[in-house]
Coordinates of C-alpha atoms in Angstrom, one line a residue:
Chain F
M85 CA -134.7 -33.4 68.4
A86 CA -138.0 -31.7 68.2
E87 CA -139.4 -30.5 71.4
E88 CA -142.8 -32.0 71.7
T89 CA -144.5 -30.2 74.9
D90 CA -148.4 -31.3 73.3
I91 CA -148.6 -33.4 70.8
A92 CA -152.6 -34.3 71.9
V93 CA -154.2 -33.5 68.9
P94 CA -154.0 -30.3 66.1
K95 CA -157.3 -28.3 66.4
P96 CA -160.6 -29.1 66.1
R97 CA -161.7 -29.2 62.9
P98 CA -165.1 -29.6 60.8
G99 CA -166.1 -32.8 60.6
G100 CA -163.7 -34.1 63.7
R101 CA -166.9 -34.4 66.0
T102 CA -167.9 -37.6 63.7
L103 CA -167.7 -41.2 63.5
T104 CA -164.8 -40.7 61.1
P105 CA -161.7 -41.7 63.6
Y106 CA -163.7 -45.0 64.8
F107 CA -163.9 -46.3 61.3
F108 CA -159.9 -45.6 61.1
V109 CA -159.3 -47.3 64.6
L110 CA -162.0 -50.3 64.2
P111 CA -160.5 -52.7 61.9
A112 CA -157.1 -52.6 63.7
A113 CA -158.9 -52.6 66.5
I114 CA -160.8 -55.8 66.0
V115 CA -157.6 -57.9 64.6
M116 CA -156.0 -57.2 68.1
I117 CA -159.0 -57.8 70.1
A118 CA -160.0 -61.2 68.2
G119 CA -156.3 -62.0 67.9
L120 CA -154.7 -60.7 70.8
M121 CA -157.2 -59.9 73.9
Y122 CA -159.5 -62.6 73.0
P123 CA -156.7 -65.5 72.8
V124 CA -155.8 -64.3 76.6
A125 CA -159.6 -64.4 77.9
D126 CA -159.8 -67.7 76.5
A127 CA -156.7 -68.7 78.3
F128 CA -158.0 -68.1 81.3
Y129 CA -161.1 -69.7 80.9
L130 CA -159.8 -72.8 79.8
S131 CA -157.5 -72.6 83.2
F132 CA -160.5 -73.5 84.7
F133 CA -160.7 -77.4 82.7
D134 CA -158.9 -80.4 82.5
W135 CA -158.9 -80.6 78.5
K136 CA -156.8 -83.0 76.9
I137 CA -155.8 -83.3 72.9
G138 CA -157.6 -85.1 70.6
T139 CA -160.8 -85.2 73.2
K140 CA -163.5 -82.7 72.5
F141 CA -163.5 -79.5 74.4
A142 CA -167.4 -80.3 75.2
K143 CA -166.3 -83.7 77.0
A144 CA -163.7 -81.6 79.2
D145 CA -164.3 -81.2 82.9
N146 CA -164.3 -78.0 84.8
V147 CA -162.0 -78.5 87.5
G148 CA -162.4 -75.3 89.1
F149 CA -159.2 -73.9 90.9
D150 CA -157.2 -77.6 90.4
N151 CA -154.6 -76.5 87.6
Y152 CA -154.0 -73.3 90.2
I153 CA -153.8 -75.5 92.9
R154 CA -151.9 -77.9 91.2
L155 CA -149.3 -75.1 89.4
L156 CA -148.4 -74.0 93.3
S157 CA -146.4 -76.9 94.1
D158 CA -145.4 -78.2 91.3
P159 CA -141.7 -78.6 91.3
D160 CA -141.4 -78.2 87.1
V161 CA -143.4 -75.5 86.8
R162 CA -141.2 -73.8 90.0
E163 CA -138.0 -75.1 88.2
S164 CA -139.1 -73.8 84.8
I165 CA -139.5 -70.2 86.7
W166 CA -136.4 -70.8 88.1
V167 CA -134.5 -71.3 85.0
T168 CA -136.0 -68.3 83.4
F169 CA -134.5 -65.9 86.1
R170 CA -131.6 -67.4 86.0
F171 CA -131.2 -67.1 82.1
G172 CA -132.4 -63.6 82.4
F173 CA -130.2 -62.5 84.9
W174 CA -127.2 -63.6 83.5
T175 CA -128.1 -62.9 79.9
I176 CA -129.4 -59.3 80.9
L177 CA -126.6 -58.6 83.4
I178 CA -124.2 -59.5 80.3
E179 CA -125.9 -57.6 77.5
M180 CA -126.0 -54.5 79.1
V181 CA -122.6 -54.8 80.4
I182 CA -121.1 -55.6 77.5
G183 CA -123.1 -53.5 75.0
V184 CA -122.9 -50.1 77.2
S185 CA -119.0 -50.3 77.6
L186 CA -118.9 -51.2 74.1
A187 CA -121.1 -47.9 73.1
L188 CA -119.4 -45.7 75.7
L189 CA -115.7 -47.0 74.4
L190 CA -117.1 -46.9 70.4
E191 CA -119.8 -43.8 70.3
K192 CA -117.7 -41.3 68.7
P193 CA -119.1 -41.4 65.2
I194 CA -116.3 -42.2 62.7
R195 CA -115.4 -43.3 58.9
G196 CA -117.5 -46.5 58.2
A197 CA -119.4 -46.8 61.4
S198 CA -122.6 -47.3 59.2
I199 CA -121.2 -50.5 57.7
F200 CA -120.3 -51.8 61.5
R201 CA -123.7 -50.9 62.2
T202 CA -125.5 -53.1 59.3
I203 CA -123.1 -56.1 60.7
F204 CA -124.3 -55.5 64.0
I205 CA -127.9 -55.8 63.3
L206 CA -127.4 -59.1 61.4
P207 CA -127.9 -61.1 64.4
L208 CA -131.1 -59.9 64.9
M209 CA -132.4 -60.2 61.9
V210 CA -131.4 -64.0 61.5
S211 CA -134.5 -66.3 62.3
P212 CA -134.5 -67.7 65.7
V213 CA -135.0 -71.5 64.5
V214 CA -131.8 -70.6 62.4
V215 CA -130.2 -69.2 65.1
G216 CA -131.2 -72.4 67.4
L217 CA -129.5 -74.7 64.1
I218 CA -126.4 -72.5 63.9
W219 CA -125.4 -72.7 67.5
R220 CA -126.5 -76.5 67.7
Y221 CA -124.1 -77.1 65.0
L222 CA -121.5 -75.0 66.8
F223 CA -121.8 -76.7 70.4
D224 CA -122.5 -80.3 68.4
A225 CA -120.4 -82.8 70.9
R226 CA -118.6 -84.4 67.5
V227 CA -118.9 -82.2 64.9
G228 CA -119.2 -79.2 66.7
W229 CA -116.5 -76.0 66.3
I230 CA -116.2 -75.4 69.7
N231 CA -115.1 -78.5 71.3
Y232 CA -112.5 -78.4 68.5
Y233 CA -110.9 -74.9 69.4
L234 CA -111.6 -75.4 73.4
G235 CA -109.0 -78.9 72.4
F236 CA -106.4 -76.4 71.6
I237 CA -106.2 -74.5 74.9
G238 CA -106.7 -78.2 76.3
I239 CA -110.1 -78.7 76.9
E240 CA -111.7 -82.2 76.9
P241 CA -114.9 -82.0 74.0
Q242 CA -118.1 -81.7 76.3
V243 CA -121.5 -82.5 75.6
W244 CA -122.7 -79.4 75.6
L245 CA -126.4 -80.3 75.0
G246 CA -126.3 -82.8 77.1
D247 CA -125.5 -81.4 80.5
A248 CA -127.6 -79.6 82.7
E249 CA -125.2 -76.7 83.2
L250 CA -123.3 -76.5 80.1
A251 CA -126.8 -77.1 78.3
F252 CA -127.7 -73.8 80.3
F253 CA -124.4 -72.3 79.5
A254 CA -125.2 -72.4 75.7
I255 CA -128.4 -71.0 75.8
V256 CA -127.3 -67.9 77.5
F257 CA -124.2 -67.8 75.1
T258 CA -126.1 -67.7 72.3
D259 CA -128.4 -65.0 73.9
I260 CA -125.7 -62.9 74.5
W261 CA -124.4 -63.1 70.5
Q262 CA -127.7 -62.5 69.3
W263 CA -129.0 -59.6 71.9
T264 CA -125.5 -58.0 73.0
P265 CA -125.7 -55.8 69.6
F266 CA -129.1 -54.8 70.1
I267 CA -128.0 -52.9 73.3
F268 CA -125.0 -51.6 71.8
I269 CA -127.1 -50.0 69.0
I270 CA -129.8 -48.3 71.1
V271 CA -127.5 -47.3 74.0
I272 CA -125.0 -45.6 70.9
A273 CA -128.1 -43.8 69.6
G274 CA -128.6 -42.0 72.9
L275 CA -125.4 -41.3 73.7
Q276 CA -125.1 -39.7 70.3
A277 CA -128.4 -37.7 70.6
L278 CA -127.1 -36.0 74.0
P279 CA -126.7 -32.5 73.6
S280 CA -123.0 -31.7 72.9
E281 CA -123.3 -28.8 75.0
V282 CA -123.8 -30.4 78.1
L283 CA -120.5 -32.8 77.7
E284 CA -118.4 -29.9 76.4
A285 CA -119.5 -27.8 79.7
S286 CA -118.6 -30.5 82.0
R287 CA -115.3 -31.4 80.6
I288 CA -114.7 -27.3 80.8
D289 CA -115.8 -27.7 84.5
G290 CA -113.1 -30.4 84.8
A291 CA -114.6 -33.7 84.5
N292 CA -112.7 -36.3 83.6
W293 CA -113.7 -39.6 81.5
W294 CA -114.7 -41.9 84.4
Q295 CA -116.3 -38.5 85.7
Q296 CA -118.3 -37.6 82.2
I297 CA -119.3 -41.5 81.8
F298 CA -120.9 -42.4 85.4
L299 CA -122.2 -38.4 86.3
V300 CA -122.7 -37.1 82.9
K301 CA -123.4 -39.3 79.9
L302 CA -125.1 -42.9 81.8
P303 CA -127.5 -40.3 84.0
M304 CA -128.6 -39.0 81.3
I305 CA -129.4 -41.5 78.9
R306 CA -130.9 -43.5 82.0
S307 CA -134.3 -44.0 80.8
I308 CA -133.2 -45.5 77.3
L309 CA -131.1 -48.2 79.6
L310 CA -134.1 -49.0 81.9
I311 CA -136.2 -49.7 78.4
A312 CA -133.7 -51.4 76.9
L313 CA -133.7 -53.3 80.1
L314 CA -137.3 -53.6 80.5
M315 CA -137.8 -54.9 76.9
R316 CA -135.0 -57.4 77.3
L317 CA -136.9 -58.7 80.7
I318 CA -140.0 -59.2 78.6
D319 CA -137.9 -61.1 75.8
V320 CA -136.9 -63.3 78.5
F321 CA -140.4 -64.2 79.1
R322 CA -141.3 -64.5 75.4
A323 CA -138.3 -66.8 74.6
M324 CA -138.5 -70.2 73.0
E325 CA -137.8 -70.5 69.5
V326 CA -134.1 -70.7 70.0
M327 CA -134.0 -73.1 72.9
Y328 CA -136.7 -75.3 71.7
I329 CA -134.3 -76.2 68.1
L330 CA -131.0 -76.0 70.7
T331 CA -132.0 -78.0 73.3
G332 CA -135.7 -78.5 73.3
G333 CA -135.6 -77.5 76.9
G334 CA -133.6 -80.6 78.4
P335 CA -131.6 -82.2 79.6
G336 CA -134.8 -82.6 81.9
R337 CA -135.9 -79.1 82.3
A338 CA -132.3 -77.4 82.6
T339 CA -133.0 -75.0 79.4
E340 CA -137.2 -74.8 79.6
L341 CA -138.0 -71.6 79.9
L342 CA -141.2 -70.3 80.9
S343 CA -142.7 -69.8 77.4
L344 CA -141.3 -73.4 76.3
H345 CA -142.7 -75.0 79.5
I346 CA -146.0 -73.5 78.5
Y347 CA -145.7 -75.4 74.8
N348 CA -144.4 -78.7 76.0
R349 CA -147.0 -79.0 78.5
A350 CA -149.6 -78.1 76.2
F351 CA -148.4 -80.3 73.3
D352 CA -146.0 -82.6 74.7
A353 CA -147.7 -83.9 77.7
Q354 CA -151.1 -82.8 76.0
L355 CA -152.2 -80.8 79.0
L356 CA -154.1 -78.0 77.5
G357 CA -156.0 -76.7 80.7
Y358 CA -152.8 -76.8 82.8
A359 CA -151.1 -75.1 79.8
S360 CA -153.5 -72.3 80.0
A361 CA -152.8 -72.1 84.0
I362 CA -149.7 -71.6 83.3
S363 CA -150.2 -69.0 80.6
V364 CA -152.3 -67.1 83.0
L365 CA -149.3 -66.9 85.5
L366 CA -146.7 -66.0 82.4
I367 CA -149.3 -63.1 81.6
L368 CA -149.6 -61.7 84.9
I369 CA -145.5 -61.4 85.0
V370 CA -145.4 -59.5 81.6
F371 CA -148.2 -57.4 82.4
I372 CA -146.5 -56.2 85.4
L373 CA -143.0 -55.8 83.2
S374 CA -145.1 -54.1 80.5
L375 CA -146.8 -51.3 83.0
G376 CA -143.3 -50.7 84.1
I377 CA -142.3 -49.8 80.4
L378 CA -145.7 -47.6 80.0
V379 CA -144.8 -45.4 82.7
V380 CA -141.2 -45.0 82.1
G381 CA -141.2 -44.3 78.2
N382 CA -144.6 -44.5 76.9
P383 CA -144.5 -42.6 73.0
M384 CA -148.0 -42.1 72.9
K385 CA -148.5 -39.9 76.1
D386 CA -148.4 -36.4 75.6
K387 CA -145.4 -34.8 77.8
S388 CA -142.1 -36.5 76.5
D389 CA -140.1 -36.5 78.9
I390 CA -136.8 -36.6 78.1
Chain H
M169 CA -116.1 -30.7 70.0
Q170 CA -113.9 -33.7 70.7
R171 CA -110.5 -33.8 71.3
I172 CA -108.2 -34.4 68.6
D173 CA -107.5 -38.1 68.2
S174 CA -104.3 -39.7 68.4
P175 CA -103.9 -42.6 65.4
S176 CA -103.1 -45.2 68.0
R177 CA -106.9 -44.2 69.4
V178 CA -108.2 -44.5 66.0
W179 CA -106.7 -47.6 65.2
S180 CA -108.0 -49.1 68.5
H181 CA -111.6 -47.9 68.1
Y182 CA -111.4 -49.4 64.7
A183 CA -110.1 -52.6 65.8
G184 CA -112.6 -52.5 68.5
L185 CA -115.3 -52.6 65.4
V186 CA -113.9 -55.4 63.8
I187 CA -113.5 -57.8 66.4
L188 CA -117.1 -57.1 66.9
A189 CA -118.3 -57.5 63.4
I190 CA -116.1 -60.7 63.7
I191 CA -118.1 -61.9 66.3
C192 CA -121.3 -61.6 65.3
L193 CA -120.3 -62.5 61.5
T194 CA -118.7 -65.8 62.2
P195 CA -121.8 -67.8 63.2
I196 CA -123.4 -67.0 60.1
W197 CA -120.4 -67.9 58.1
V198 CA -120.1 -71.2 59.1
M199 CA -123.7 -71.4 58.4
I200 CA -123.1 -70.7 54.7
S201 CA -119.9 -72.5 54.3
T202 CA -121.1 -75.4 56.0
S203 CA -124.0 -75.7 53.2
F204 CA -121.6 -75.6 50.6
K205 CA -119.7 -78.6 52.3
N206 CA -120.3 -82.2 51.5
E207 CA -120.6 -84.6 54.3
V208 CA -117.0 -86.3 54.8
L209 CA -115.7 -82.5 55.2
I210 CA -118.9 -81.8 57.7
F211 CA -117.9 -85.0 59.7
D212 CA -114.0 -84.6 60.1
A213 CA -114.6 -82.1 62.7
K214 CA -112.2 -80.3 61.4
P215 CA -113.3 -76.6 61.0
V216 CA -112.6 -75.5 57.4
W217 CA -113.2 -71.8 57.3
F218 CA -112.5 -70.8 53.9
F219 CA -110.8 -73.5 51.6
F220 CA -112.4 -76.6 50.4
F221 CA -114.0 -77.3 47.2
P222 CA -117.8 -76.4 47.7
T223 CA -120.6 -78.6 46.5
M224 CA -124.2 -78.0 45.7
E225 CA -125.3 -81.4 46.6
N226 CA -127.1 -80.1 49.9
Y227 CA -129.2 -77.2 47.8
D228 CA -129.5 -79.6 44.7
Y229 CA -131.5 -82.1 47.4
I230 CA -133.3 -79.5 49.2
L231 CA -134.7 -78.0 46.0
T232 CA -135.3 -81.1 44.2
R233 CA -136.4 -83.8 47.0
G234 CA -137.2 -81.7 49.9
K235 CA -140.9 -79.8 49.5
F236 CA -138.7 -76.5 49.4
D237 CA -141.0 -74.9 47.2
R238 CA -144.3 -75.6 48.6
Y239 CA -143.0 -73.8 52.0
F240 CA -141.5 -71.4 50.3
I241 CA -144.2 -70.2 48.8
N242 CA -146.6 -70.6 51.8
S243 CA -144.0 -68.3 53.6
V244 CA -144.2 -65.6 50.6
I245 CA -148.0 -65.9 50.9
V246 CA -148.1 -65.6 54.8
A247 CA -145.4 -62.7 54.9
T248 CA -146.8 -60.3 52.4
I249 CA -150.2 -60.7 53.3
S250 CA -149.8 -60.4 56.6
T251 CA -147.6 -57.7 56.5
F252 CA -149.7 -55.5 53.8
L253 CA -152.9 -56.2 56.0
T254 CA -150.5 -54.6 59.6
L255 CA -149.6 -51.7 57.3
F256 CA -152.6 -50.9 56.0
L257 CA -155.0 -51.5 59.3
G258 CA -152.0 -50.1 61.5
G259 CA -151.4 -47.1 59.5
L260 CA -155.1 -46.1 59.7
C261 CA -155.3 -46.7 63.2
A262 CA -152.3 -44.9 63.8
Y263 CA -153.0 -41.8 61.9
A264 CA -156.4 -41.7 63.8
L265 CA -154.3 -41.9 67.1
A266 CA -151.8 -39.0 65.9
R267 CA -154.3 -36.8 64.3
L268 CA -157.9 -37.1 65.1
E269 CA -159.7 -36.5 68.3
F270 CA -162.1 -39.3 69.7
K271 CA -163.3 -40.9 72.9
G272 CA -161.3 -43.6 73.8
R273 CA -157.9 -42.5 72.0
R274 CA -155.7 -42.7 75.2
F275 CA -157.5 -46.1 75.9
V276 CA -156.8 -47.4 72.5
A277 CA -153.2 -46.3 72.9
N278 CA -152.7 -47.6 76.3
A279 CA -154.6 -50.9 75.3
T280 CA -152.0 -50.9 71.9
L281 CA -149.0 -51.1 74.0
L282 CA -150.3 -53.7 76.5
V283 CA -150.9 -56.0 74.1
R284 CA -147.8 -56.0 72.3
M285 CA -146.2 -57.7 74.9
V286 CA -148.8 -60.6 74.7
P287 CA -146.4 -63.7 74.5
P288 CA -146.7 -65.7 71.2
A289 CA -146.3 -68.6 73.9
V290 CA -149.8 -67.5 75.4
L291 CA -151.7 -67.5 72.1
A292 CA -150.4 -71.6 71.3
V293 CA -153.4 -73.2 73.3
P294 CA -156.0 -70.7 72.5
A295 CA -155.1 -70.7 69.0
F296 CA -155.2 -74.3 68.8
A297 CA -158.7 -74.4 70.6
M298 CA -159.9 -72.3 68.1
V299 CA -158.5 -74.1 65.3
V300 CA -159.9 -77.0 66.7
T301 CA -163.1 -75.9 67.4
L302 CA -163.8 -73.9 64.2
S303 CA -162.0 -76.8 62.4
L304 CA -159.5 -74.2 60.5
N305 CA -157.6 -76.7 60.3
A306 CA -154.1 -75.9 58.7
D307 CA -155.2 -73.0 56.6
L308 CA -152.8 -70.5 56.0
A309 CA -155.2 -67.6 56.7
V310 CA -155.2 -68.7 60.2
L311 CA -151.7 -68.0 60.4
I312 CA -151.9 -64.8 58.3
F313 CA -154.6 -63.6 61.1
F314 CA -152.3 -64.2 64.0
Y315 CA -149.4 -62.7 62.4
T316 CA -151.5 -59.5 61.7
A317 CA -152.6 -59.4 65.0
L318 CA -149.3 -60.0 66.7
N319 CA -147.7 -57.1 64.5
L320 CA -150.1 -54.4 64.8
P321 CA -149.2 -53.1 68.4
F322 CA -145.6 -52.4 67.2
A323 CA -146.3 -51.3 63.3
I324 CA -149.1 -48.8 65.3
W325 CA -146.5 -47.6 67.7
L326 CA -144.1 -47.0 65.0
L327 CA -146.4 -45.4 62.8
F328 CA -147.8 -43.0 65.6
G329 CA -144.0 -41.5 65.9
F330 CA -143.7 -41.0 62.2
Y331 CA -147.3 -39.3 61.9
K332 CA -146.0 -37.2 64.7
Q333 CA -143.2 -36.0 62.8
I334 CA -145.2 -34.4 60.0
P335 CA -146.4 -30.7 60.6
V336 CA -149.8 -30.3 61.0
E337 CA -150.2 -27.2 59.0
L338 CA -149.6 -29.6 55.9
E339 CA -153.1 -31.4 56.4
E340 CA -154.9 -28.0 57.9
A341 CA -154.1 -26.5 54.4
A342 CA -155.6 -29.5 52.7
V343 CA -158.5 -29.3 55.0
V344 CA -159.3 -25.5 54.3
D345 CA -158.9 -26.6 50.8
G346 CA -162.0 -28.9 51.3
A347 CA -160.5 -32.1 51.4
S348 CA -162.2 -35.1 52.9
P349 CA -160.4 -36.9 56.0
L350 CA -159.6 -39.9 53.7
Q351 CA -158.4 -37.4 51.0
V352 CA -156.1 -36.0 53.8
F353 CA -155.0 -39.3 54.4
F354 CA -154.1 -40.5 51.3
K355 CA -152.9 -37.9 49.1
V356 CA -151.3 -35.7 51.6
L357 CA -149.8 -38.0 54.5
F358 CA -149.5 -41.1 52.6
P359 CA -146.6 -40.0 50.5
M360 CA -144.8 -38.5 53.3
M361 CA -144.9 -41.7 55.3
K362 CA -143.0 -44.0 53.0
S363 CA -140.0 -44.6 55.1
G364 CA -142.4 -45.1 58.4
Y365 CA -144.2 -47.7 56.3
A366 CA -140.6 -49.1 55.2
V367 CA -139.8 -49.8 58.7
A368 CA -142.9 -51.2 59.4
G369 CA -143.0 -53.5 56.8
I370 CA -139.5 -54.4 57.2
F371 CA -140.2 -55.5 61.1
T372 CA -143.7 -57.0 60.3
F373 CA -142.3 -58.9 57.5
R374 CA -139.5 -59.9 59.6
I375 CA -141.7 -61.4 62.6
A376 CA -143.7 -63.4 60.3
W377 CA -141.2 -64.6 57.7
N378 CA -139.4 -66.2 60.6
E379 CA -142.0 -67.1 62.8
F380 CA -142.1 -70.7 64.3
I381 CA -144.2 -71.9 67.2
L382 CA -147.5 -71.1 65.9
A383 CA -146.8 -71.8 62.4
L384 CA -145.7 -75.4 63.7
L385 CA -149.1 -75.5 65.5
L386 CA -151.2 -74.5 63.4
T387 CA -150.0 -75.5 59.5
G388 CA -150.1 -79.1 58.1
R389 CA -148.1 -80.9 55.6
K390 CA -149.0 -79.1 52.9
T391 CA -149.4 -75.7 54.3
R392 CA -145.9 -75.4 56.5
T393 CA -143.6 -72.3 56.4
L394 CA -140.2 -72.5 55.7
P395 CA -138.6 -72.1 59.3
V396 CA -141.4 -75.4 60.5
G397 CA -139.4 -77.2 57.2
A398 CA -136.1 -76.5 58.4
A399 CA -136.6 -77.6 62.0
G400 CA -138.0 -81.1 59.9
F401 CA -134.6 -81.9 59.1
I402 CA -133.6 -82.7 63.0
T403 CA -136.3 -85.4 63.9
D404 CA -135.6 -87.3 60.8
T405 CA -132.8 -90.3 61.7
G406 CA -130.1 -87.6 63.4
V407 CA -129.2 -84.2 62.0
E408 CA -128.4 -83.8 58.5
W409 CA -126.1 -80.8 59.0
G410 CA -125.5 -79.9 55.2
R411 CA -128.8 -79.6 54.0
I412 CA -130.1 -77.8 57.5
M413 CA -127.8 -75.1 56.8
A414 CA -128.3 -75.0 53.1
M415 CA -132.2 -74.2 54.8
G416 CA -131.2 -72.0 57.1
T417 CA -129.0 -69.9 54.4
L418 CA -132.0 -69.7 52.0
I419 CA -134.1 -68.7 54.9
V420 CA -132.2 -65.8 56.0
I421 CA -131.5 -64.5 52.5
P422 CA -134.4 -62.2 52.6
P423 CA -133.8 -61.0 56.0
L424 CA -130.3 -60.4 55.1
L425 CA -131.2 -58.5 51.9
F426 CA -133.3 -56.2 53.9
T427 CA -130.4 -55.8 56.5
F428 CA -127.9 -54.3 53.8
F429 CA -130.4 -51.9 51.7
A430 CA -132.3 -51.0 54.7
A431 CA -130.1 -50.8 57.7
R432 CA -130.5 -47.5 58.2
Q433 CA -134.1 -48.1 58.4
I434 CA -133.9 -51.3 61.1
I435 CA -131.8 -48.9 63.6
S436 CA -134.2 -46.6 63.3
G437 CA -137.3 -49.2 64.1
L438 CA -134.9 -50.6 66.8
T439 CA -134.2 -47.5 68.4
A440 CA -138.3 -45.9 68.1
G441 CA -138.9 -47.6 71.3
S442 CA -136.3 -45.9 73.1
V443 CA -134.7 -42.6 72.0
K444 CA -136.8 -40.1 71.1
G445 CA -135.4 -37.3 68.7

């Protein structure tokens, strides 16, 4: 627990006023500008054009704000945003509740904890494409294991990925499998970093188990909880690969999160300009959420807040 | 410190962990076991967990009839080069942000954090446009470039934290002895940053190895990476589960190896953004 009161700069030293720092920063900055900032700006620019795949961009029409006007009254975009929020709400709610409660129950360091922790990060390391493939198999109507085991408790075989509600359930379920361990691990790390004197003191003062959790532990890790929440929220707007494999966004648009929607609009419907306009909307949403993270937990700011 | 636990509490603690572990492992085991099953067994629709006669026919098909070797080489090239570039460029940048004073330092730090959040889906159309207009069709270098850009912000963020943990006095001593900034960087700091680079490297490699959407868009027949190759098994004439699972199993081998050998580093990377100390 290094107490970093001022991590700004060591001391001005000879040569510290030269151009050297810029030579260190510049290469990375150029790559990030060309590979991340330029595309974002380009998406903004393209959003003013009606450009279809297979035609030259020089022949694309500048349509002004038409794409944005269309965007505002597009029921498909609205549905996709709704699906994204619904997905975010259920996955994050369930992941936080399960992840945090398990962390509180199992926080105490015990023998063998590192083996378990190794196992818990496995779902995070598996490629999203592979996660999609595995769950597509498990949810398969004909050969899937889930239908088979549900048969034991008297539930008829379901066409999981062919029904709007069931497919939505399937992507939520898959996400919970993959990301609950993440919440669990970072919350446990936070809990174990709490100074034991404080917990001891609260116990001496007569706090019972529940009071310790809700009045001491959770408030003390609130910034971790908030950052975890925001990071998951941003991930919801980045997620698309698992759904691309699992459902392709269907049936209809029932599982088409906003990122996947952009992809489908661009390369399925072949409307590059319109897809760019939706991208701008997505950037705006993510930008606002990111500012939240910057305010709450910027590791590069000068005063540490924990 | 803590209350002395009764044996029953310890046991329920373990029971909870074991149940969680089983939940995490089951889908992965389903993939691995299915990859060793023949079609009859798979389409029997009755789950067999452990006791079946394993067959290598799925692997045999993938390794000899598919283009696995091509995909594999492409993936290795893309993942290793972009990881190396990310660590090199990111390391320099993180060092400057953590240690040197210059105008615009704070701006660079904040901008880095913001671009970290750019969703890959947003890159899709502009990247496609870029490739079309510059006619860079299906070049692995394009993919390497975008993966490096995508990974740099996180790598810089992570390495920044590691640099901060190294006592400044070490460098000051080196400077007093007449070392140049470059010498300080490579001779003094780099050896102490090994675990930091390991963490950043694992995360970078993982993203580059697993990424799918940009790879799908920006690669052609000859430059496909493994995830794109795996997804290709779906569209053709139904789904060939055994072969897909064999492909999936092969894809997850490197990430799984990382997990088993560097779990501690991975966890430190996961928690770097949220937990300090």
